[in-house]
Coordinates of C-alpha atoms in Angstrom, one line a residue:
Chain A
V1 CA 0.0 0.0 0.0
T2 CA 1.5 3.3 -1.1
Q3 CA 1.7 6.4 1.1
V4 CA -0.8 8.3 -1.0
A5 CA -3.2 5.4 -1.0
S6 CA -2.9 5.0 2.7
D7 CA -3.6 8.8 3.2
L8 CA -6.8 8.5 1.1
T9 CA -8.1 5.8 3.4
K10 CA -7.7 8.2 6.4
L11 CA -9.9 11.0 4.9
T12 CA -13.5 11.5 5.8
A13 CA -16.3 11.3 3.2
V14 CA -16.5 15.1 3.1
E15 CA -12.8 15.4 2.5
L16 CA -12.8 12.6 -0.2
A17 CA -15.8 14.1 -2.1
A18 CA -14.0 17.5 -2.0
A19 CA -10.8 16.0 -3.3
I20 CA -12.6 14.3 -6.1
A21 CA -14.6 17.4 -7.0
A22 CA -11.5 19.5 -7.1
G23 CA -9.6 17.0 -9.2
D24 CA -7.0 16.3 -6.5
A25 CA -7.8 12.6 -6.6
S26 CA -9.9 10.6 -9.0
A27 CA -12.8 8.5 -7.8
V28 CA -10.9 5.5 -9.3
E29 CA -7.8 6.4 -7.2
V30 CA -10.0 6.6 -4.1
A31 CA -11.7 3.3 -4.8
T32 CA -8.4 1.6 -5.6
A33 CA -6.8 2.9 -2.4
H34 CA -9.7 1.4 -0.3
L35 CA -9.7 -1.9 -2.3
E36 CA -5.9 -2.2 -1.7
R37 CA -6.4 -1.6 2.0
I38 CA -9.1 -4.3 2.1
A39 CA -6.8 -6.7 0.3
A40 CA -4.0 -5.9 2.7
V41 CA -5.8 -6.1 6.1
D42 CA -9.2 -7.7 5.8
G43 CA -7.7 -11.2 6.1
K44 CA -7.3 -10.4 9.8
L45 CA -10.5 -8.3 10.3
H46 CA -13.0 -10.2 8.2
A47 CA -15.2 -7.1 7.7
F48 CA -16.3 -8.2 4.2
L49 CA -18.1 -11.3 3.0
H50 CA -17.8 -10.3 -0.6
V51 CA -15.7 -7.6 -2.2
D52 CA -17.1 -6.3 -5.5
A53 CA -13.9 -4.7 -6.9
D54 CA -15.1 -4.7 -10.5
G55 CA -18.4 -3.1 -9.6
A56 CA -16.7 -0.5 -7.4
L57 CA -14.2 0.5 -10.0
A58 CA -16.9 0.7 -12.7
A59 CA -19.0 3.0 -10.4
A60 CA -15.9 5.1 -9.7
R61 CA -15.0 5.4 -13.4
A62 CA -18.6 6.6 -14.0
V63 CA -18.1 9.4 -11.4
D64 CA -14.8 10.4 -13.1
E65 CA -16.5 10.5 -16.5
R66 CA -19.3 12.7 -15.2
R67 CA -16.8 15.1 -13.7
A68 CA -14.7 15.2 -16.9
A69 CA -18.0 16.0 -18.8
G70 CA -18.6 18.9 -16.5
E71 CA -21.7 17.4 -15.0
P72 CA -22.6 18.4 -11.4
L73 CA -21.5 15.9 -8.7
G74 CA -23.5 15.2 -5.5
P75 CA -21.9 15.6 -2.0
L76 CA -20.9 11.9 -1.8
A77 CA -19.9 11.3 -5.4
G78 CA -17.0 8.9 -5.6
V79 CA -17.0 8.1 -1.8
P80 CA -16.6 4.4 -1.0
L81 CA -19.1 2.5 1.2
A82 CA -19.4 -0.8 2.9
L83 CA -22.9 -2.4 2.6
K84 CA -24.3 -4.8 5.2
D85 CA -25.1 -8.1 3.6
V86 CA -28.7 -7.8 4.6
M87 CA -29.4 -5.3 1.7
V88 CA -29.9 -6.8 -1.7
Q89 CA -27.8 -5.5 -4.6
Q90 CA -28.4 -6.7 -8.1
G91 CA -25.8 -9.2 -9.3
V92 CA -23.9 -9.2 -6.0
P93 CA -24.3 -12.2 -3.6
T94 CA -26.4 -11.6 -0.6
T95 CA -26.2 -14.1 2.3
C96 CA -27.4 -12.3 5.5
G97 CA -24.6 -14.2 7.1
S98 CA -26.5 -17.4 6.5
R99 CA -25.8 -20.7 4.8
I100 CA -29.4 -20.9 3.7
L101 CA -28.8 -17.9 1.3
E102 CA -25.3 -18.9 0.3
G103 CA -24.9 -18.5 -3.5
W104 CA -28.0 -16.4 -3.9
V105 CA -27.6 -13.5 -6.3
P106 CA -30.5 -11.0 -6.1
P107 CA -32.1 -10.0 -9.4
Y108 CA -32.9 -6.4 -8.2
D109 CA -31.5 -3.5 -6.1
A110 CA -32.9 -2.4 -2.8
T111 CA -34.2 1.2 -2.9
L112 CA -31.4 2.2 -0.6
V113 CA -28.9 0.7 -3.0
R114 CA -30.5 2.5 -5.9
R115 CA -30.2 5.8 -4.0
L116 CA -26.6 5.2 -3.2
K117 CA -25.8 4.5 -6.8
A118 CA -27.7 7.6 -7.9
A119 CA -25.6 9.7 -5.4
G120 CA -22.4 8.3 -7.0
V121 CA -21.5 6.4 -3.9
V122 CA -19.0 3.6 -4.7
I123 CA -20.2 0.3 -3.1
L124 CA -17.1 -1.7 -2.3
G125 CA -18.8 -4.9 -1.2
K126 CA -21.0 -6.7 1.4
T127 CA -20.2 -6.8 5.0
N128 CA -20.3 -9.5 7.6
M129 CA -23.2 -9.8 10.1
D130 CA -24.8 -12.0 12.7
E131 CA -27.0 -14.4 10.8
F132 CA -30.2 -12.6 9.8
A133 CA -29.1 -9.7 12.0
M134 CA -29.7 -11.8 15.2
G135 CA -26.8 -11.0 17.5
S136 CA -24.5 -8.4 19.1
S137 CA -21.0 -9.6 18.0
T138 CA -21.0 -11.1 14.5
E139 CA -20.2 -14.4 16.1
N140 CA -23.5 -15.8 14.8
S141 CA -22.3 -15.3 11.2
A142 CA -22.2 -18.6 9.4
F143 CA -19.0 -17.4 7.8
G144 CA -17.0 -16.6 11.0
P145 CA -16.8 -13.5 13.1
S146 CA -15.3 -10.1 12.3
H147 CA -12.6 -8.7 14.6
N148 CA -12.6 -5.3 16.3
P149 CA -9.9 -3.1 14.8
W150 CA -9.0 -1.7 18.3
D151 CA -8.3 -5.2 19.6
L152 CA -8.4 -8.2 17.3
D153 CA -9.4 -10.5 20.1
R154 CA -12.6 -8.6 20.7
V155 CA -15.9 -8.4 18.9
P156 CA -16.8 -5.4 16.8
G157 CA -20.4 -5.5 18.0
G158 CA -23.4 -6.7 16.0
S159 CA -25.3 -7.4 14.2
S160 CA -23.8 -4.8 11.8
G161 CA -20.3 -5.7 12.9
G162 CA -18.8 -6.0 9.5
S163 CA -19.8 -2.4 8.6
S164 CA -18.5 -1.1 12.0
T165 CA -15.2 -2.9 11.5
A166 CA -14.8 -1.6 7.9
V167 CA -15.4 2.0 8.9
A168 CA -13.3 1.9 12.1
A169 CA -10.4 0.3 10.2
G170 CA -10.4 2.7 7.3
L171 CA -11.6 0.1 4.8
A172 CA -14.4 2.5 3.9
P173 CA -15.3 6.0 5.2
L174 CA -19.0 5.1 5.1
G175 CA -21.1 2.0 5.9
I176 CA -24.7 0.9 6.0
G177 CA -26.1 -1.1 8.9
T178 CA -29.5 -2.1 10.1
D179 CA -30.8 -1.6 13.6
T180 CA -33.7 -3.8 15.0
G181 CA -32.7 -3.7 18.7
G182 CA -29.4 -1.7 18.5
S183 CA -27.5 -3.4 15.6
I184 CA -26.2 0.0 14.3
R185 CA -25.6 1.9 17.6
Q186 CA -24.0 -0.9 19.7
P187 CA -21.4 -1.9 17.0
A188 CA -20.7 1.8 16.5
A189 CA -20.2 2.2 20.2
V190 CA -17.6 -0.6 20.6
T191 CA -15.6 0.4 17.5
G192 CA -15.4 4.2 18.1
T193 CA -17.6 5.1 15.1
V194 CA -20.7 7.2 14.5
G195 CA -23.8 5.1 14.0
A196 CA -27.3 6.6 13.3
K197 CA -30.5 4.6 13.6
P198 CA -33.2 6.7 11.7
T199 CA -36.8 7.0 12.8
Y200 CA -38.7 3.8 12.0
G201 CA -39.9 4.3 8.5
G202 CA -37.4 7.0 7.7
V203 CA -35.3 4.9 5.3
S204 CA -36.9 2.5 2.8
R205 CA -36.8 -1.2 3.6
F206 CA -37.6 -2.3 0.0
G207 CA -34.8 -4.8 -0.5
L208 CA -33.8 -5.1 3.2
V209 CA -34.1 -8.8 4.1
A210 CA -36.7 -8.8 6.9
F211 CA -36.0 -9.9 10.5
S212 CA -38.5 -8.1 12.7
S213 CA -40.7 -6.0 10.5
S214 CA -42.1 -3.7 13.2
L215 CA -38.6 -2.7 14.2
D216 CA -36.1 -3.1 11.4
Q217 CA -34.5 0.1 10.1
A218 CA -31.4 0.8 8.0
G219 CA -29.0 3.6 8.6
P220 CA -25.5 5.1 8.4
F221 CA -22.1 4.3 9.8
A222 CA -19.3 6.9 9.5
R223 CA -16.3 8.2 11.3
T224 CA -17.7 11.7 11.8
V225 CA -21.2 13.1 12.5
L226 CA -21.2 15.2 9.4
D227 CA -20.4 12.2 7.2
A228 CA -23.2 10.3 8.8
A229 CA -25.6 13.2 8.2
L230 CA -24.6 13.3 4.5
L231 CA -25.3 9.6 4.1
H232 CA -28.6 9.9 6.0
E233 CA -29.8 12.5 3.5
A234 CA -28.7 10.3 0.6
I235 CA -30.7 7.3 1.7
A236 CA -33.7 8.7 3.6
G237 CA -37.1 9.6 2.3
H238 CA -40.5 8.2 1.2
D239 CA -40.6 5.1 -1.0
P240 CA -43.9 4.0 -2.5
L241 CA -42.4 0.4 -2.6
D242 CA -42.3 0.3 1.2
S243 CA -45.7 0.6 2.8
T244 CA -44.1 1.5 6.2
S245 CA -42.1 4.3 4.7
I246 CA -43.0 7.8 6.2
D247 CA -44.4 10.2 3.6
A248 CA -42.8 13.4 5.0
P249 CA -39.8 15.5 4.1
V250 CA -36.4 14.3 5.2
P251 CA -35.1 16.4 8.1
P252 CA -32.2 18.6 6.8
V253 CA -29.7 16.9 9.0
V254 CA -26.5 18.2 7.2
E255 CA -27.5 21.8 7.9
A256 CA -28.5 20.8 11.5
A257 CA -25.1 19.1 12.0
R258 CA -23.3 22.2 10.8
R259 CA -25.0 24.3 13.4
A260 CA -23.4 22.2 16.2
D261 CA -25.0 24.2 18.9
V262 CA -26.6 22.9 22.1
R263 CA -27.4 26.2 24.0
G264 CA -30.8 26.0 25.7
L265 CA -31.3 22.4 24.6
R266 CA -33.1 20.3 27.2
V267 CA -31.2 17.0 27.8
G268 CA -32.6 14.2 29.9
V269 CA -30.2 11.8 31.6
V270 CA -31.9 8.4 31.9
R271 CA -31.5 7.4 35.6
E272 CA -32.2 3.7 35.0
F273 CA -29.3 3.3 32.7
S274 CA -26.4 3.2 35.2
G275 CA -25.2 1.3 38.2
E276 CA -24.8 -2.5 38.5
G277 CA -23.5 -4.1 35.3
Y278 CA -22.0 -0.9 33.9
Q279 CA -18.3 -0.8 33.6
P280 CA -16.8 2.0 35.7
G281 CA -14.7 3.2 32.8
V282 CA -17.8 3.4 30.6
E283 CA -19.7 5.4 33.2
R284 CA -16.7 7.7 33.7
R285 CA -16.3 8.6 30.0
Y286 CA -20.1 9.0 29.7
R287 CA -20.4 11.3 32.7
E288 CA -17.6 13.5 31.4
A289 CA -19.4 13.8 28.1
V290 CA -22.7 14.7 29.9
D291 CA -20.8 17.4 31.9
L292 CA -19.5 18.7 28.6
L293 CA -23.0 19.2 27.4
T294 CA -23.7 21.4 30.4
E295 CA -20.5 23.4 29.8
L296 CA -21.7 23.9 26.2
G297 CA -24.9 25.4 27.4
A298 CA -27.4 22.6 27.5
E299 CA -29.9 22.2 30.4
V300 CA -29.1 18.7 31.7
V301 CA -31.5 17.1 34.1
E302 CA -31.8 13.5 35.3
V303 CA -35.1 11.7 34.4
S304 CA -36.6 8.4 35.5
C305 CA -38.0 6.1 32.9
P306 CA -39.0 2.9 34.7
S307 CA -40.7 1.2 31.8
F308 CA -37.5 1.2 29.8
L309 CA -36.3 -1.8 31.9
Y310 CA -39.1 -3.9 30.4
A311 CA -38.2 -3.1 26.8
L312 CA -35.6 -6.0 26.7
P313 CA -38.0 -8.7 27.8
A314 CA -40.8 -7.4 25.5
Y315 CA -38.3 -7.2 22.6
Y316 CA -37.3 -10.8 23.0
L317 CA -40.9 -11.8 22.6
I318 CA -41.8 -9.5 19.8
A319 CA -38.7 -9.8 17.6
P320 CA -38.5 -13.6 17.7
S321 CA -42.2 -13.9 17.0
E322 CA -41.9 -11.7 13.9
A323 CA -38.8 -13.5 12.9
S324 CA -40.4 -16.9 13.2
S325 CA -43.0 -15.6 10.7
N326 CA -40.6 -13.7 8.4
L327 CA -38.1 -16.6 8.2
A328 CA -40.8 -19.0 7.0
R329 CA -39.9 -17.9 3.5
Y330 CA -36.6 -19.9 3.6
E331 CA -38.0 -23.3 2.6
G332 CA -35.7 -24.3 -0.2
V333 CA -38.1 -23.4 -3.0
R334 CA -37.5 -19.9 -4.3
Y335 CA -33.9 -19.1 -3.5
G336 CA -30.7 -20.2 -1.7
Y337 CA -30.0 -23.6 -0.3
R338 CA -32.1 -26.8 -0.6
A339 CA -31.3 -30.0 1.3
P340 CA -30.8 -32.9 -1.2
D341 CA -32.6 -36.2 -1.5
A342 CA -35.8 -35.4 0.2
A343 CA -38.7 -37.9 0.5
D344 CA -41.3 -35.3 0.0
V345 CA -41.8 -31.5 0.1
V346 CA -42.2 -31.3 3.9
D347 CA -39.1 -33.4 4.5
M348 CA -37.2 -31.1 2.0
M349 CA -38.3 -27.9 3.8
T350 CA -37.7 -29.3 7.3
R351 CA -34.2 -30.5 6.5
T352 CA -33.4 -27.4 4.4
R353 CA -34.2 -25.2 7.4
G354 CA -32.6 -27.6 9.9
T355 CA -29.2 -27.6 8.1
G356 CA -29.4 -24.1 6.6
F357 CA -30.0 -22.1 9.7
G358 CA -27.5 -21.6 12.5
P359 CA -28.0 -22.1 16.3
E360 CA -29.2 -18.5 17.2
V361 CA -31.7 -18.4 14.3
K362 CA -33.1 -21.7 15.3
R363 CA -33.3 -20.5 18.9
R364 CA -35.3 -17.4 17.9
I365 CA -37.6 -19.3 15.6
I366 CA -38.5 -21.8 18.4
L367 CA -38.9 -18.9 20.9
G368 CA -41.1 -17.0 18.5
T369 CA -43.1 -20.1 17.7
Y370 CA -43.6 -20.6 21.4
A371 CA -44.6 -17.0 22.1
L372 CA -47.2 -17.2 19.3
S373 CA -48.6 -20.6 20.0
A374 CA -52.1 -21.3 21.4
G375 CA -52.3 -20.9 25.2
Y376 CA -49.2 -18.6 25.4
Y377 CA -50.1 -15.9 22.9
E378 CA -51.9 -13.5 25.3
A379 CA -49.4 -14.0 28.2
Y380 CA -46.3 -13.4 26.0
Y381 CA -46.8 -11.8 22.6
G382 CA -50.0 -10.0 23.6
Q383 CA -48.6 -8.7 26.8
A384 CA -45.3 -7.6 25.1
Q385 CA -47.4 -5.5 22.6
K386 CA -49.1 -3.8 25.5
V387 CA -45.7 -3.2 27.2
R388 CA -44.6 -1.6 23.9
T389 CA -47.5 0.9 24.3
V390 CA -46.4 1.7 27.9
I391 CA -42.8 2.3 26.7
A392 CA -43.9 4.5 23.8
R393 CA -46.2 6.6 26.1
E394 CA -43.4 7.1 28.6
H395 CA -41.1 8.3 25.8
A396 CA -43.9 10.7 24.7
D397 CA -44.3 12.0 28.2
V398 CA -40.5 12.5 28.6
F399 CA -40.2 14.3 25.3
E400 CA -42.7 17.0 26.5
R401 CA -40.0 18.1 28.9
F402 CA -36.8 17.2 27.0
D403 CA -35.5 17.6 23.5
V404 CA -33.2 14.6 23.7
L405 CA -32.3 11.7 26.1
V406 CA -28.8 10.6 26.7
S407 CA -27.4 7.3 28.1
P408 CA -24.4 5.1 27.4
T409 CA -24.9 3.1 24.2
S410 CA -23.6 -0.1 25.7
P411 CA -23.0 -1.0 29.4
T412 CA -19.5 -2.3 28.5
V413 CA -16.7 -1.8 26.0
A414 CA -16.2 -4.5 23.3
F415 CA -16.1 -7.9 24.9
K416 CA -13.8 -10.7 24.0
L417 CA -14.6 -13.2 21.2
G418 CA -16.3 -16.2 22.7
E419 CA -17.0 -14.5 26.1
R420 CA -20.8 -14.4 25.6
A421 CA -21.2 -17.0 22.9
A422 CA -22.3 -19.8 25.1
D423 CA -24.8 -17.7 27.1
P424 CA -27.7 -16.4 25.0
L425 CA -29.1 -14.1 27.8
A426 CA -25.7 -12.4 28.4
M427 CA -25.5 -11.7 24.7
Y428 CA -29.1 -10.3 24.7
L429 CA -28.2 -7.9 27.5
S430 CA -25.7 -6.2 25.1
D431 CA -28.7 -4.3 23.6
L432 CA -30.3 -3.3 27.0
L433 CA -29.9 0.5 26.3
T434 CA -30.7 0.6 22.6
I435 CA -33.9 -1.5 22.6
P436 CA -36.4 1.0 24.4
S437 CA -36.1 3.6 21.6
C438 CA -36.7 0.8 19.0
M439 CA -39.9 -0.2 20.7
A440 CA -41.2 3.4 20.1
G441 CA -39.8 3.8 16.6
L442 CA -37.4 6.6 17.6
P443 CA -34.2 7.8 16.0
G444 CA -30.9 7.3 17.9
L445 CA -27.3 8.3 17.4
N446 CA -24.1 6.8 18.8
I447 CA -21.1 9.2 19.3
P448 CA -17.7 8.0 20.5
C449 CA -17.0 9.7 23.8
G450 CA -13.5 8.5 24.7
L451 CA -11.6 5.3 25.6
S452 CA -11.7 3.0 28.6
E453 CA -8.7 0.7 28.9
G454 CA -7.9 1.6 25.3
L455 CA -11.3 0.6 24.0
P456 CA -14.0 3.0 22.7
V457 CA -17.0 4.1 24.8
G458 CA -20.2 5.3 23.1
L459 CA -22.8 7.8 24.1
Q460 CA -26.3 7.4 22.8
L461 CA -28.7 10.3 21.9
I462 CA -32.4 9.6 21.5
G463 CA -35.1 12.0 20.3
P464 CA -38.8 11.9 19.3
Q465 CA -39.8 10.5 15.8
L466 CA -38.2 12.6 13.0
S467 CA -36.1 14.6 15.4
E468 CA -32.9 13.7 13.6
N469 CA -32.0 17.4 13.3
A470 CA -31.6 17.6 17.1
L471 CA -29.6 14.4 17.3
F472 CA -27.1 15.4 14.6
R473 CA -26.8 19.0 16.0
V474 CA -26.0 17.7 19.5
G475 CA -23.9 14.9 18.1
H476 CA -21.7 17.3 16.1
A477 CA -21.3 19.7 19.0
L478 CA -20.2 16.9 21.3
E479 CA -17.9 15.5 18.7
R480 CA -16.1 18.8 18.3
A481 CA -15.8 19.4 22.0
L482 CA -14.6 15.8 22.7
G483 CA -12.0 15.7 19.9
F484 CA -12.1 11.9 19.8
D485 CA -9.4 10.4 17.5
Y486 CA -11.3 7.7 15.5
V487 CA -8.2 6.0 14.2
P488 CA -7.6 2.9 16.4
E489 CA -4.5 3.3 18.5
R490 CA -2.8 0.2 17.0
L491 CA -3.3 1.6 13.5
R492 CA -2.0 5.2 14.1
Chain B
M1 CA -43.7 -21.0 35.5
S2 CA -43.8 -24.5 34.1
S3 CA -40.6 -25.7 32.6
I4 CA -40.3 -26.3 28.9
T5 CA -39.8 -30.0 28.0
R6 CA -37.9 -31.6 25.2
E7 CA -41.1 -32.9 23.8
E8 CA -42.5 -29.4 23.7
V9 CA -39.5 -28.1 21.8
A10 CA -39.8 -31.0 19.4
Y11 CA -43.5 -30.0 18.8
L12 CA -42.6 -26.4 18.2
A13 CA -39.9 -27.5 15.8
R14 CA -42.4 -29.5 13.8
L15 CA -44.7 -26.5 13.7
A16 CA -41.8 -24.4 12.4
R17 CA -40.6 -27.0 9.9
L18 CA -37.2 -27.2 11.6
A19 CA -35.3 -30.4 11.7
L20 CA -33.4 -30.5 15.1
T21 CA -30.9 -33.1 16.2
D22 CA -31.1 -34.8 19.6
D23 CA -28.3 -32.5 20.9
E24 CA -30.1 -29.5 19.7
L25 CA -33.4 -30.5 21.3
D26 CA -31.6 -31.0 24.7
A27 CA -29.7 -27.6 24.4
L28 CA -32.8 -25.7 23.2
S29 CA -35.1 -27.0 25.9
A30 CA -32.7 -25.9 28.7
Q31 CA -32.0 -22.5 27.0
L32 CA -35.6 -21.8 26.2
D33 CA -36.5 -22.4 29.9
V34 CA -34.0 -19.7 31.0
I35 CA -35.0 -17.2 28.2
V36 CA -38.7 -17.6 28.8
G37 CA -38.2 -17.2 32.5
A38 CA -36.4 -13.9 31.8
V39 CA -38.9 -12.5 29.2
A40 CA -41.9 -13.5 31.4
R41 CA -41.0 -10.3 33.4
V42 CA -43.3 -8.4 30.9
A43 CA -46.1 -9.7 33.2
E44 CA -44.9 -7.3 35.9
V45 CA -46.2 -4.3 33.9
A46 CA -49.8 -3.5 34.7
A47 CA -51.3 -3.2 31.3
E48 CA -54.9 -4.7 31.4
D49 CA -56.4 -1.5 30.0
I50 CA -53.6 -0.6 27.7
P51 CA -54.1 -1.2 23.9
P52 CA -51.4 -3.3 22.2
T53 CA -49.0 -1.6 19.7
S54 CA -48.1 -3.7 16.7
H55 CA -46.2 -0.9 15.0
A56 CA -44.7 2.4 16.0
L57 CA -46.3 4.4 13.1
P58 CA -50.0 5.3 12.7
L59 CA -50.1 3.7 9.3
T60 CA -52.9 1.6 7.9
N61 CA -53.8 0.2 4.5
V62 CA -51.2 1.9 2.3
A63 CA -52.4 1.2 -1.3
R64 CA -51.1 2.0 -4.7
P65 CA -53.0 2.6 -7.9
D66 CA -54.3 -0.6 -9.5
E67 CA -52.1 -0.4 -12.5
V68 CA -50.1 -3.1 -14.3
R69 CA -46.4 -2.5 -13.9
P70 CA -43.4 -4.4 -15.2
S71 CA -42.2 -7.2 -12.9
L72 CA -38.9 -9.0 -12.7
P73 CA -38.1 -11.3 -15.7
V74 CA -39.2 -14.9 -15.0
E75 CA -35.7 -16.2 -16.0
A76 CA -34.0 -13.9 -13.6
V77 CA -36.1 -15.0 -10.7
L78 CA -35.9 -18.7 -11.5
A79 CA -32.1 -18.5 -11.9
A80 CA -31.9 -18.0 -8.2
A81 CA -34.1 -21.1 -7.4
P82 CA -32.6 -24.4 -6.3
A83 CA -34.7 -26.1 -9.0
A84 CA -36.9 -24.9 -11.8
E85 CA -38.8 -26.4 -14.8
E86 CA -41.2 -24.9 -17.4
S87 CA -41.1 -21.4 -15.9
R88 CA -42.0 -22.7 -12.5
F89 CA -40.3 -23.5 -9.2
R90 CA -39.8 -27.3 -9.0
V91 CA -40.4 -29.0 -5.7
P92 CA -40.4 -32.6 -4.5
R93 CA -43.7 -34.6 -4.4
I94 CA -46.4 -32.9 -2.3
L95 CA -49.3 -35.4 -2.6
D96 CA -49.0 -39.1 -2.4
E97 CA -49.4 -40.8 -5.8
E98 CA -52.7 -42.7 -6.0

């Protein structure tokens, strides 16, 4: 890897787009630098499941040709991106981290992918993930885990851990993840990256492989808040192909981020999210960042939200129930893997699913089938849906008095590979702090707020539906004041 | 809270069309017991008079105009299938031959 190429992989999306627009670097040079870096280091990181070098270089050449022809370029033209393997891209294998989809090549583009292509974004390839987005570490990927660039013996979070790894390690300045219970924010927190979960319905899900349809939402990874804001504007907005897509203008988050001002902003500190189970180093960095908000002129007040503690149990009834239904489509008929030598069609489906799905997916299908089955439906799924109402109402009450809520994003820094793999409940607790906002369809943003024992700590901002402007404004103000160096220490 | 038996997991697996090995049945019945015990905490929330929320957005019945639009080419869709024949997905026998 040459010096110039290595420098290009350290630039932000804003800097890269400016360099390409000014002619200081071509889009092909930028793409090549990132592809070379992937080739050099991804053997150790395993951020990507599939690298689409030809497609990336063709997209980059198209940007260079448009510039040469004097055509206007968008704010992300020529900027490389790592795409979570849960989004379909025409002609590029999509596995969702599962054997059951191994070898499947989608015949169409997700709306999000179409928008990225229209913006001139260069998609480098598909990133690793927990199988069907079920997990918090990428250890549930059928193709092996990704490794945290800050410490290769630790997880990069999940389920969008391939995208968090790629962005943290400089393999791509931008990434796409999906967040059902925290799968963008938690991996961002443990890799020192910015991760934004948009309002439910804010970004089209046409072409997003479904896990839990009342919760799934795609959103950006980046190394800076402004980069994440640019990516949000590129992908957000109404899509007639997605019936859950919000038909409202996209909040102008880039302009909001540029304001970076928190004076007079009412910030609620969630009381329930501290104490036992929270690492002291995480609490320390988080409290320092909250103090900084006060110094910057925000009105910071502690607030109690007792129902939030019931979000995790409600989530682990609702999400598996929806998953058990959504994953019925993998039956060996229309795409992906089929078990050979079946006696009849039921035998074929049963064995296809038994051998095609990994342990966590099977666990959730059984749990969801249980929660939905006769005799248990009211006590489990029905009650969980009522608890969801209680949680949404408590959020609505709190947002009468506050503009945003803050908490740590994860109670701990990145844990070691294997540490929680044998204990499903310990793994589920990784998303304790990100699930309540999902239950109410709210947007959230992770901002790196320092290091504890050399590993990144994340702060989470939550706002009402479509309040992305406030999140990006506060996020950018904090980012400037904190001055976090997003390059992992071992890569500096 | 009644414990979840191996037989119950086997029944759920049949409902879900999921072939599980003996080892998987043993592991899952033990794990499911622990997980269900933890998620049963939702019962602590007083919610008798609370309506359920299936979805965070107030959306219902989004429809589009009833117009014919181009769909994906049949060959492109069947190319992704494990088996196809005569423009259709091919599956093993469904009904017993009489």
